[in-house]
Amino acid sequence: MELKTEEKSTHHRVEMREQAPLVRARNFKEVPFGYTPDEAVEEASRCKTCKKGVCRTGCPVEVDIPGFIELIKERKFLDACYRVKEKNALPAVCGRVCPQERQCESRCLLGKTGKPVAIGNLERFVADYEAEKGNMRIPERPDPTGRKVAVIGSGPGGLTCAVDLAMAGHQVTLYEAFHEAGGVLVYGIPEFRLPKAIVKREVEYIKKLGIELKLNVVIGKLHTIDELLNGKGYDACFICTGAGLPMFLGIPGENLNGVCSANEYLTRANLMKAYLFPEYETPIKVGTKVAVLGGGNVAMDAARVALRLGAEKVYLIYRRSEDEMPARKAEVHHAREEGIELLLLTNPTRYIDDGNGNLCGLECISMNLGEPDESGRRRPVPIKGSEFQIPVDVAIPALGAKANPLLTRTMSDLTVNKGGYITAEDGTGMTSKKGVFAGGDIVTGAATVISAMGAGRRTANAINEYLKWNHWEFNA
Ligand code: FAD
Ligand code: SF4
């Protein structure tokens, strides 16, 4: 049946064009090309500008979604970008990596009968349009309050908090352990999903707001939090140091050459520029046959990076079935298209030594799914006698990450929980130590870019209140 024009525009979501799978599998360029202005207007025209704008309730930083989409319909692309930036300082990042299908887009009313408006794609479009036009608007800052705040960690949570505090007139210093700002956005998420130039652009914006960025400073080593508060005269500190300590399987052979955590592998590929080979000769073992262990987004990223670095064969080994995989469906789909082989219901039991301390294979066992466990997912159960081996020379465990204790163990008066995560009050980020706030992955455990940004925003509000009243009541 032929759809009427109006129906067509409501039901046909404009998808972004992207590189062909077998081409992109061998380069680090971004996978989708982004919308043209006409495509953006066509997609925006599907939006009903619903009075209640329920999509907005699905956005952790409360972007005025119907408002900015309306401006796109009117082809006021820069105004649309400024509207997004009223609430979100990192639109080009969020447009690319936020799981919109679980957030704003999951609430879009069009989703009840068809595909929701592509809110993320539109957000990306306006941010890129602004950058392309070179019209980055730097908002005017209020008069200085004379108060100083130190933000520890320049990931999305730290960046958001720093911006909000600077816009409240405080003097903000952002301390970062690495030589580049951006946290996971630069050291974890690969170039083909989030180009480094985009994060750099957002960091430049932040510097233009007067925020001082101190790179290569590990707080807990170079300065303690007490030194910042007492010696360096900061009135408050926000700890947003992420969850960057990798987890391992604890099976025999873990120390063999060729076994490398996803965290380290991705850091070498991203921050140490292996993705720019041969321009940079980064020490990283590329491997011919690579096994990535895990089923989350980090595993997908590591597998797709291994392929792009030149591995002939990449396996992704996951102990449950595809339905239980925590990775975004779109990422699994992309990985498959590019030729990555999923070995599902499979668990590694031993790394195999070639006799010289190098990895030459992986022993695995097949699994069945039993009753649901405490996570609600069906528990994988090994099938007796089903062991088998696959030849691999690189294995990358991507099993999640924990809190790094480097900073917290220098603070005896800071309450942390059993996992080493900082205990902080919901909504304010207050910790057990007066003047010290915390948020992002170091409080919640590994989560998302936008949830860290939401924490950064809420904590900036709480720090403002604290700096006004000097009142401290820790209720966590
Ligand atoms: P982080 O981004 O981890 O930043 C913390 C920063 O603190 C780092 O730069 C670190 O170097 C610095 N730091 C640590 N200790 C110190 C110290 N002692 N002194 C000074 N600085 C310190 N989320 C999504 O929403 N979408 C995705 O597509 C996505 N993909 C991901 C892919 C990978 C490979 C990984 C690892 C995570 C991904 N995530 C994704 C999760 C998301 O990136 C994180 O939840 C988010 O970055 C957490 O933000 P944060 O600000 O709390 O910390
Ligand atoms: Fe537009 Fe969907 Fe939001 Fe309604 S819910 S305003 S259709 S994006």
PDB file of N, CA, C and O and ligand atoms in Angstrom, residues 97-99 152-158 175-178 180 182-185 187-190 193 217-220 240-243 263 266 297-298 301 328 406-407 439-442 445-452, ligand 1:
ATOM      1  N   VAL A  97      27.575   8.738  21.100  1.00  0.00           N
ATOM      2  CA  VAL A  97      27.769   7.534  21.931  1.00  0.00           C
ATOM      3  C   VAL A  97      26.660   7.257  22.947  1.00  0.00           C
ATOM      4  O   VAL A  97      26.678   6.204  23.585  1.00  0.00           O
ATOM      5  N   CYS A  98      25.706   8.166  23.116  1.00  0.00           N
ATOM      6  CA  CYS A  98      24.666   7.874  24.110  1.00  0.00           C
ATOM      7  C   CYS A  98      23.768   6.737  23.632  1.00  0.00           C
ATOM      8  O   CYS A  98      23.439   6.672  22.450  1.00  0.00           O
ATOM      9  N   PRO A  99      23.354   5.874  24.559  1.00  0.00           N
ATOM     10  CA  PRO A  99      22.412   4.817  24.167  1.00  0.00           C
ATOM     11  C   PRO A  99      20.991   5.375  24.079  1.00  0.00           C
ATOM     12  O   PRO A  99      20.143   5.084  24.916  1.00  0.00           O
ATOM     13  N   ILE A 152      38.742  16.546  39.875  1.00  0.00           N
ATOM     14  CA  ILE A 152      39.752  15.519  39.640  1.00  0.00           C
ATOM     15  C   ILE A 152      39.204  14.519  38.624  1.00  0.00           C
ATOM     16  O   ILE A 152      38.253  13.802  38.915  1.00  0.00           O
ATOM     17  N   GLY A 153      39.810  14.489  37.445  1.00  0.00           N
ATOM     18  CA  GLY A 153      39.337  13.592  36.391  1.00  0.00           C
ATOM     19  C   GLY A 153      38.613  14.374  35.321  1.00  0.00           C
ATOM     20  O   GLY A 153      37.658  15.108  35.620  1.00  0.00           O
ATOM     21  N   SER A 154      39.094  14.262  34.060  1.00  0.00           N
ATOM     22  CA  SER A 154      38.503  15.073  32.981  1.00  0.00           C
ATOM     23  C   SER A 154      37.631  14.253  32.044  1.00  0.00           C
ATOM     24  O   SER A 154      37.545  14.545  30.863  1.00  0.00           O
ATOM     25  N   GLY A 155      36.998  13.201  32.573  1.00  0.00           N
ATOM     26  CA  GLY A 155      36.024  12.459  31.777  1.00  0.00           C
ATOM     27  C   GLY A 155      34.747  13.296  31.653  1.00  0.00           C
ATOM     28  O   GLY A 155      34.712  14.455  32.081  1.00  0.00           O
ATOM     29  N   PRO A 156      33.685  12.709  31.064  1.00  0.00           N
ATOM     30  CA  PRO A 156      32.464  13.498  30.854  1.00  0.00           C
ATOM     31  C   PRO A 156      31.871  14.071  32.130  1.00  0.00           C
ATOM     32  O   PRO A 156      31.327  15.183  32.118  1.00  0.00           O
ATOM     33  N   GLY A 157      32.007  13.343  33.249  1.00  0.00           N
ATOM     34  CA  GLY A 157      31.464  13.845  34.522  1.00  0.00           C
ATOM     35  C   GLY A 157      32.240  15.055  34.997  1.00  0.00           C
ATOM     36  O   GLY A 157      31.656  16.092  35.366  1.00  0.00           O
ATOM     37  N   GLY A 158      33.563  14.966  34.977  1.00  0.00           N
ATOM     38  CA  GLY A 158      34.408  16.069  35.423  1.00  0.00           C
ATOM     39  C   GLY A 158      34.254  17.282  34.526  1.00  0.00           C
ATOM     40  O   GLY A 158      34.156  18.420  35.000  1.00  0.00           O
ATOM     41  N   TYR A 175      42.110  18.618  37.112  1.00  0.00           N
ATOM     42  CA  TYR A 175      43.323  17.808  37.186  1.00  0.00           C
ATOM     43  C   TYR A 175      43.110  16.498  36.441  1.00  0.00           C
ATOM     44  O   TYR A 175      42.104  15.800  36.678  1.00  0.00           O
ATOM     45  N   GLU A 176      44.049  16.132  35.577  1.00  0.00           N
ATOM     46  CA  GLU A 176      43.922  14.899  34.790  1.00  0.00           C
ATOM     47  C   GLU A 176      45.249  14.118  34.831  1.00  0.00           C
ATOM     48  O   GLU A 176      46.314  14.690  34.601  1.00  0.00           O
ATOM     49  N   ALA A 177      45.138  12.818  35.102  1.00  0.00           N
ATOM     50  CA  ALA A 177      46.332  11.978  35.210  1.00  0.00           C
ATOM     51  C   ALA A 177      47.002  11.766  33.841  1.00  0.00           C
ATOM     52  O   ALA A 177      48.228  11.738  33.748  1.00  0.00           O
ATOM     53  N   PHE A 178      46.211  11.616  32.795  1.00  0.00           N
ATOM     54  CA  PHE A 178      46.772  11.355  31.463  1.00  0.00           C
ATOM     55  C   PHE A 178      47.256  12.660  30.802  1.00  0.00           C
ATOM     56  O   PHE A 178      46.987  13.747  31.306  1.00  0.00           O
ATOM     57  N   GLU A 180      46.131  13.727  28.026  1.00  0.00           N
ATOM     58  CA  GLU A 180      45.044  14.340  27.243  1.00  0.00           C
ATOM     59  C   GLU A 180      43.772  14.339  28.064  1.00  0.00           C
ATOM     60  O   GLU A 180      43.541  13.400  28.835  1.00  0.00           O
ATOM     61  N   GLY A 182      39.635  14.145  28.629  1.00  0.00           N
ATOM     62  CA  GLY A 182      38.477  13.496  28.007  1.00  0.00           C
ATOM     63  C   GLY A 182      38.104  12.164  28.650  1.00  0.00           C
ATOM     64  O   GLY A 182      37.036  11.629  28.382  1.00  0.00           O
ATOM     65  N   GLY A 183      38.985  11.596  29.465  1.00  0.00           N
ATOM     66  CA  GLY A 183      38.660  10.316  30.125  1.00  0.00           C
ATOM     67  C   GLY A 183      38.436   9.219  29.100  1.00  0.00           C
ATOM     68  O   GLY A 183      39.131   9.163  28.071  1.00  0.00           O
ATOM     69  N   VAL A 184      37.432   8.390  29.347  1.00  0.00           N
ATOM     70  CA  VAL A 184      37.154   7.272  28.442  1.00  0.00           C
ATOM     71  C   VAL A 184      36.890   7.756  27.015  1.00  0.00           C
ATOM     72  O   VAL A 184      37.140   7.057  26.045  1.00  0.00           O
ATOM     73  N   LEU A 185      36.410   8.984  26.889  1.00  0.00           N
ATOM     74  CA  LEU A 185      36.101   9.508  25.550  1.00  0.00           C
ATOM     75  C   LEU A 185      37.344   9.523  24.672  1.00  0.00           C
ATOM     76  O   LEU A 185      37.245   9.386  23.457  1.00  0.00           O
ATOM     77  N   TYR A 187      40.542   7.771  25.822  1.00  0.00           N
ATOM     78  CA  TYR A 187      41.404   6.593  25.941  1.00  0.00           C
ATOM     79  C   TYR A 187      40.653   5.279  25.720  1.00  0.00           C
ATOM     80  O   TYR A 187      41.275   4.247  25.476  1.00  0.00           O
ATOM     81  N   GLY A 188      39.302   5.293  25.772  1.00  0.00           N
ATOM     82  CA  GLY A 188      38.552   4.048  25.653  1.00  0.00           C
ATOM     83  C   GLY A 188      37.798   3.906  24.337  1.00  0.00           C
ATOM     84  O   GLY A 188      37.960   2.936  23.604  1.00  0.00           O
ATOM     85  N   ILE A 189      36.973   4.894  24.029  1.00  0.00           N
ATOM     86  CA  ILE A 189      36.091   4.774  22.852  1.00  0.00           C
ATOM     87  C   ILE A 189      36.924   5.007  21.585  1.00  0.00           C
ATOM     88  O   ILE A 189      37.599   6.021  21.463  1.00  0.00           O
ATOM     89  N   PRO A 190      36.899   4.063  20.648  1.00  0.00           N
ATOM     90  CA  PRO A 190      37.784   4.178  19.486  1.00  0.00           C
ATOM     91  C   PRO A 190      37.399   5.292  18.517  1.00  0.00           C
ATOM     92  O   PRO A 190      36.245   5.741  18.475  1.00  0.00           O
ATOM     93  N   ARG A 193      34.259   5.376  16.349  1.00  0.00           N
ATOM     94  CA  ARG A 193      32.962   5.688  16.965  1.00  0.00           C
ATOM     95  C   ARG A 193      32.917   7.122  17.455  1.00  0.00           C
ATOM     96  O   ARG A 193      31.867   7.747  17.490  1.00  0.00           O
ATOM     97  N   VAL A 217      48.815  15.033  35.939  1.00  0.00           N
ATOM     98  CA  VAL A 217      48.859  15.175  37.401  1.00  0.00           C
ATOM     99  C   VAL A 217      47.981  14.082  38.017  1.00  0.00           C
ATOM    100  O   VAL A 217      46.767  14.063  37.804  1.00  0.00           O
ATOM    101  N   VAL A 218      48.634  13.164  38.742  1.00  0.00           N
ATOM    102  CA  VAL A 218      47.862  12.098  39.395  1.00  0.00           C
ATOM    103  C   VAL A 218      47.588  12.538  40.830  1.00  0.00           C
ATOM    104  O   VAL A 218      48.522  12.626  41.639  1.00  0.00           O
ATOM    105  N   ILE A 219      46.348  12.849  41.103  1.00  0.00           N
ATOM    106  CA  ILE A 219      46.007  13.235  42.472  1.00  0.00           C
ATOM    107  C   ILE A 219      46.017  11.947  43.322  1.00  0.00           C
ATOM    108  O   ILE A 219      45.489  10.912  42.924  1.00  0.00           O
ATOM    109  N   GLY A 220      46.650  12.057  44.472  1.00  0.00           N
ATOM    110  CA  GLY A 220      46.909  10.846  45.265  1.00  0.00           C
ATOM    111  C   GLY A 220      48.401  10.530  45.206  1.00  0.00           C
ATOM    112  O   GLY A 220      48.929   9.856  46.087  1.00  0.00           O
ATOM    113  N   CYS A 240      36.035  12.644  40.260  1.00  0.00           N
ATOM    114  CA  CYS A 240      35.300  11.985  39.168  1.00  0.00           C
ATOM    115  C   CYS A 240      36.317  11.183  38.354  1.00  0.00           C
ATOM    116  O   CYS A 240      36.577  11.459  37.190  1.00  0.00           O
ATOM    117  N   THR A 241      36.914  10.194  39.024  1.00  0.00           N
ATOM    118  CA  THR A 241      38.087   9.526  38.458  1.00  0.00           C
ATOM    119  C   THR A 241      37.747   8.236  37.703  1.00  0.00           C
ATOM    120  O   THR A 241      38.657   7.521  37.267  1.00  0.00           O
ATOM    121  N   GLY A 242      36.459   7.930  37.542  1.00  0.00           N
ATOM    122  CA  GLY A 242      36.069   6.792  36.706  1.00  0.00           C
ATOM    123  C   GLY A 242      36.371   5.441  37.352  1.00  0.00           C
ATOM    124  O   GLY A 242      36.805   5.348  38.511  1.00  0.00           O
ATOM    125  N   ALA A 243      36.116   4.398  36.584  1.00  0.00           N
ATOM    126  CA  ALA A 243      36.362   3.025  37.060  1.00  0.00           C
ATOM    127  C   ALA A 243      37.272   2.367  36.035  1.00  0.00           C
ATOM    128  O   ALA A 243      36.809   1.739  35.098  1.00  0.00           O
ATOM    129  N   ASN A 263      41.207  -2.682  28.555  1.00  0.00           N
ATOM    130  CA  ASN A 263      41.535  -1.332  28.982  1.00  0.00           C
ATOM    131  C   ASN A 263      42.908  -0.903  28.459  1.00  0.00           C
ATOM    132  O   ASN A 263      43.065   0.164  27.867  1.00  0.00           O
ATOM    133  N   LEU A 266      42.960  -0.844  24.475  1.00  0.00           N
ATOM    134  CA  LEU A 266      42.309   0.335  23.889  1.00  0.00           C
ATOM    135  C   LEU A 266      43.095   1.607  24.185  1.00  0.00           C
ATOM    136  O   LEU A 266      43.175   2.509  23.350  1.00  0.00           O
ATOM    137  N   ASN A 297      29.947  -3.492  25.565  1.00  0.00           N
ATOM    138  CA  ASN A 297      30.398  -2.507  24.560  1.00  0.00           C
ATOM    139  C   ASN A 297      31.914  -2.438  24.474  1.00  0.00           C
ATOM    140  O   ASN A 297      32.471  -2.219  23.403  1.00  0.00           O
ATOM    141  N   VAL A 298      32.575  -2.624  25.623  1.00  0.00           N
ATOM    142  CA  VAL A 298      34.035  -2.551  25.617  1.00  0.00           C
ATOM    143  C   VAL A 298      34.595  -3.706  24.784  1.00  0.00           C
ATOM    144  O   VAL A 298      35.545  -3.547  24.007  1.00  0.00           O
ATOM    145  N   ASP A 301      34.206  -2.886  21.152  1.00  0.00           N
ATOM    146  CA  ASP A 301      35.205  -1.901  20.723  1.00  0.00           C
ATOM    147  C   ASP A 301      36.557  -2.572  20.524  1.00  0.00           C
ATOM    148  O   ASP A 301      37.240  -2.326  19.517  1.00  0.00           O
ATOM    149  N   ARG A 328      25.263  -2.774  23.096  1.00  0.00           N
ATOM    150  CA  ARG A 328      24.170  -2.207  22.293  1.00  0.00           C
ATOM    151  C   ARG A 328      23.977  -3.082  21.057  1.00  0.00           C
ATOM    152  O   ARG A 328      24.948  -3.515  20.436  1.00  0.00           O
ATOM    153  N   LEU A 406      43.946   4.010  43.826  1.00  0.00           N
ATOM    154  CA  LEU A 406      45.125   4.878  43.945  1.00  0.00           C
ATOM    155  C   LEU A 406      44.849   6.165  44.754  1.00  0.00           C
ATOM    156  O   LEU A 406      45.623   6.544  45.616  1.00  0.00           O
ATOM    157  N   LEU A 407      43.729   6.803  44.467  1.00  0.00           N
ATOM    158  CA  LEU A 407      43.435   8.055  45.172  1.00  0.00           C
ATOM    159  C   LEU A 407      42.753   7.783  46.516  1.00  0.00           C
ATOM    160  O   LEU A 407      43.137   8.347  47.542  1.00  0.00           O
ATOM    161  N   GLY A 439      31.344  11.716  41.982  1.00  0.00           N
ATOM    162  CA  GLY A 439      30.279  11.321  41.058  1.00  0.00           C
ATOM    163  C   GLY A 439      30.846  10.579  39.865  1.00  0.00           C
ATOM    164  O   GLY A 439      32.064  10.426  39.719  1.00  0.00           O
ATOM    165  N   GLY A 440      29.947  10.115  38.996  1.00  0.00           N
ATOM    166  CA  GLY A 440      30.366   9.350  37.806  1.00  0.00           C
ATOM    167  C   GLY A 440      30.686   7.908  38.182  1.00  0.00           C
ATOM    168  O   GLY A 440      30.251   7.401  39.233  1.00  0.00           O
ATOM    169  N   ASP A 441      31.467   7.250  37.325  1.00  0.00           N
ATOM    170  CA  ASP A 441      31.726   5.814  37.495  1.00  0.00           C
ATOM    171  C   ASP A 441      32.400   5.470  38.824  1.00  0.00           C
ATOM    172  O   ASP A 441      32.262   4.357  39.317  1.00  0.00           O
ATOM    173  N   ILE A 442      33.136   6.404  39.422  1.00  0.00           N
ATOM    174  CA  ILE A 442      33.828   6.096  40.682  1.00  0.00           C
ATOM    175  C   ILE A 442      32.826   5.953  41.829  1.00  0.00           C
ATOM    176  O   ILE A 442      33.136   5.441  42.896  1.00  0.00           O
ATOM    177  N   GLY A 445      30.000   2.758  39.656  1.00  0.00           N
ATOM    178  CA  GLY A 445      30.542   1.643  38.875  1.00  0.00           C
ATOM    179  C   GLY A 445      30.354   1.978  37.408  1.00  0.00           C
ATOM    180  O   GLY A 445      29.682   2.982  37.074  1.00  0.00           O
ATOM    181  N   ALA A 446      30.934   1.154  36.527  1.00  0.00           N
ATOM    182  CA  ALA A 446      30.920   1.470  35.095  1.00  0.00           C
ATOM    183  C   ALA A 446      29.485   1.721  34.619  1.00  0.00           C
ATOM    184  O   ALA A 446      28.610   0.876  34.808  1.00  0.00           O
ATOM    185  N   ALA A 447      29.242   2.895  34.038  1.00  0.00           N
ATOM    186  CA  ALA A 447      27.885   3.231  33.584  1.00  0.00           C
ATOM    187  C   ALA A 447      27.955   3.866  32.204  1.00  0.00           C
ATOM    188  O   ALA A 447      28.546   3.266  31.297  1.00  0.00           O
ATOM    189  N   THR A 448      27.401   5.066  32.051  1.00  0.00           N
ATOM    190  CA  THR A 448      27.384   5.677  30.712  1.00  0.00           C
ATOM    191  C   THR A 448      27.901   7.113  30.769  1.00  0.00           C
ATOM    192  O   THR A 448      27.967   7.727  31.836  1.00  0.00           O
ATOM    193  N   VAL A 449      28.222   7.624  29.590  1.00  0.00           N
ATOM    194  CA  VAL A 449      28.704   8.993  29.454  1.00  0.00           C
ATOM    195  C   VAL A 449      27.669   9.960  30.042  1.00  0.00           C
ATOM    196  O   VAL A 449      27.982  10.831  30.851  1.00  0.00           O
ATOM    197  N   ILE A 450      26.416   9.768  29.641  1.00  0.00           N
ATOM    198  CA  ILE A 450      25.409  10.752  30.042  1.00  0.00           C
ATOM    199  C   ILE A 450      25.096  10.631  31.538  1.00  0.00           C
ATOM    200  O   ILE A 450      24.783  11.629  32.189  1.00  0.00           O
ATOM    201  N   SER A 451      25.202   9.434  32.111  1.00  0.00           N
ATOM    202  CA  SER A 451      24.928   9.350  33.556  1.00  0.00           C
ATOM    203  C   SER A 451      26.036  10.051  34.327  1.00  0.00           C
ATOM    204  O   SER A 451      25.779  10.713  35.336  1.00  0.00           O
ATOM    205  N   ALA A 452      27.295   9.954  33.834  1.00  0.00           N
ATOM    206  CA  ALA A 452      28.387  10.684  34.490  1.00  0.00           C
ATOM    207  C   ALA A 452      28.163  12.191  34.332  1.00  0.00           C
ATOM    208  O   ALA A 452      28.392  12.968  35.260  1.00  0.00           O
TER     209      ALA A 452
HETATM  210  P1  FAD B   1      36.053   8.584  33.021  1.00  0.00           P
HETATM  211  O1  FAD B   1      35.540   8.846  31.667  1.00  0.00           O
HETATM  212  O2  FAD B   1      36.576   7.235  33.316  1.00  0.00           O
HETATM  213  O3  FAD B   1      37.189   9.653  33.333  1.00  0.00           O
HETATM  214  C1  FAD B   1      37.934   9.622  34.513  1.00  0.00           C
HETATM  215  C2  FAD B   1      39.210  10.422  34.311  1.00  0.00           C
HETATM  216  O4  FAD B   1      39.860  10.554  35.564  1.00  0.00           O
HETATM  217  C3  FAD B   1      40.216   9.725  33.386  1.00  0.00           C
HETATM  218  O5  FAD B   1      40.651  10.637  32.398  1.00  0.00           O
HETATM  219  C4  FAD B   1      41.354   9.331  34.309  1.00  0.00           C
HETATM  220  O6  FAD B   1      42.625   9.364  33.654  1.00  0.00           O
HETATM  221  C5  FAD B   1      41.254  10.405  35.375  1.00  0.00           C
HETATM  222  N1  FAD B   1      41.840   9.995  36.657  1.00  0.00           N
HETATM  223  C6  FAD B   1      41.699   8.795  37.278  1.00  0.00           C
HETATM  224  N2  FAD B   1      42.366   8.798  38.450  1.00  0.00           N
HETATM  225  C7  FAD B   1      42.936  10.032  38.558  1.00  0.00           C
HETATM  226  C8  FAD B   1      43.754  10.635  39.546  1.00  0.00           C
HETATM  227  N3  FAD B   1      44.092   9.985  40.662  1.00  0.00           N
HETATM  228  N4  FAD B   1      44.193  11.922  39.340  1.00  0.00           N
HETATM  229  C9  FAD B   1      43.853  12.603  38.205  1.00  0.00           C
HETATM  230  N5  FAD B   1      43.066  12.067  37.244  1.00  0.00           N
HETATM  231  C10 FAD B   1      42.602  10.801  37.422  1.00  0.00           C
HETATM  232  N6  FAD B   1      29.269   4.975  27.630  1.00  0.00           N
HETATM  233  C11 FAD B   1      28.327   5.417  26.765  1.00  0.00           C
HETATM  234  O7  FAD B   1      27.407   6.131  27.180  1.00  0.00           O
HETATM  235  N7  FAD B   1      28.368   5.096  25.436  1.00  0.00           N
HETATM  236  C12 FAD B   1      29.377   4.359  24.910  1.00  0.00           C
HETATM  237  O8  FAD B   1      29.385   4.109  23.720  1.00  0.00           O
HETATM  238  C13 FAD B   1      30.414   3.906  25.781  1.00  0.00           C
HETATM  239  N8  FAD B   1      31.452   3.190  25.309  1.00  0.00           N
HETATM  240  C14 FAD B   1      32.471   2.830  26.148  1.00  0.00           C
HETATM  241  C15 FAD B   1      33.581   2.187  25.621  1.00  0.00           C
HETATM  242  C16 FAD B   1      34.637   1.853  26.439  1.00  0.00           C
HETATM  243  C17 FAD B   1      35.826   1.175  25.846  1.00  0.00           C
HETATM  244  C18 FAD B   1      34.584   2.136  27.838  1.00  0.00           C
HETATM  245  C19 FAD B   1      35.711   1.762  28.751  1.00  0.00           C
HETATM  246  C20 FAD B   1      33.470   2.763  28.372  1.00  0.00           C
HETATM  247  C21 FAD B   1      32.414   3.131  27.534  1.00  0.00           C
HETATM  248  N9  FAD B   1      31.305   3.806  28.022  1.00  0.00           N
HETATM  249  C22 FAD B   1      30.325   4.236  27.171  1.00  0.00           C
HETATM  250  C23 FAD B   1      31.195   4.154  29.450  1.00  0.00           C
HETATM  251  C24 FAD B   1      31.536   5.634  29.686  1.00  0.00           C
HETATM  252  O9  FAD B   1      32.606   6.035  28.881  1.00  0.00           O
HETATM  253  C25 FAD B   1      31.835   5.897  31.159  1.00  0.00           C
HETATM  254  O10 FAD B   1      30.714   5.509  31.918  1.00  0.00           O
HETATM  255  C26 FAD B   1      32.120   7.392  31.403  1.00  0.00           C
HETATM  256  O11 FAD B   1      33.223   7.828  30.633  1.00  0.00           O
HETATM  257  C27 FAD B   1      32.381   7.666  32.875  1.00  0.00           C
HETATM  258  O12 FAD B   1      32.710   9.010  33.023  1.00  0.00           O
HETATM  259  P2  FAD B   1      33.543   9.547  34.273  1.00  0.00           P
HETATM  260  O13 FAD B   1      33.634  11.021  34.064  1.00  0.00           O
HETATM  261  O14 FAD B   1      32.939   9.048  35.526  1.00  0.00           O
HETATM  262  O15 FAD B   1      34.982   8.860  34.172  1.00  0.00           O
END
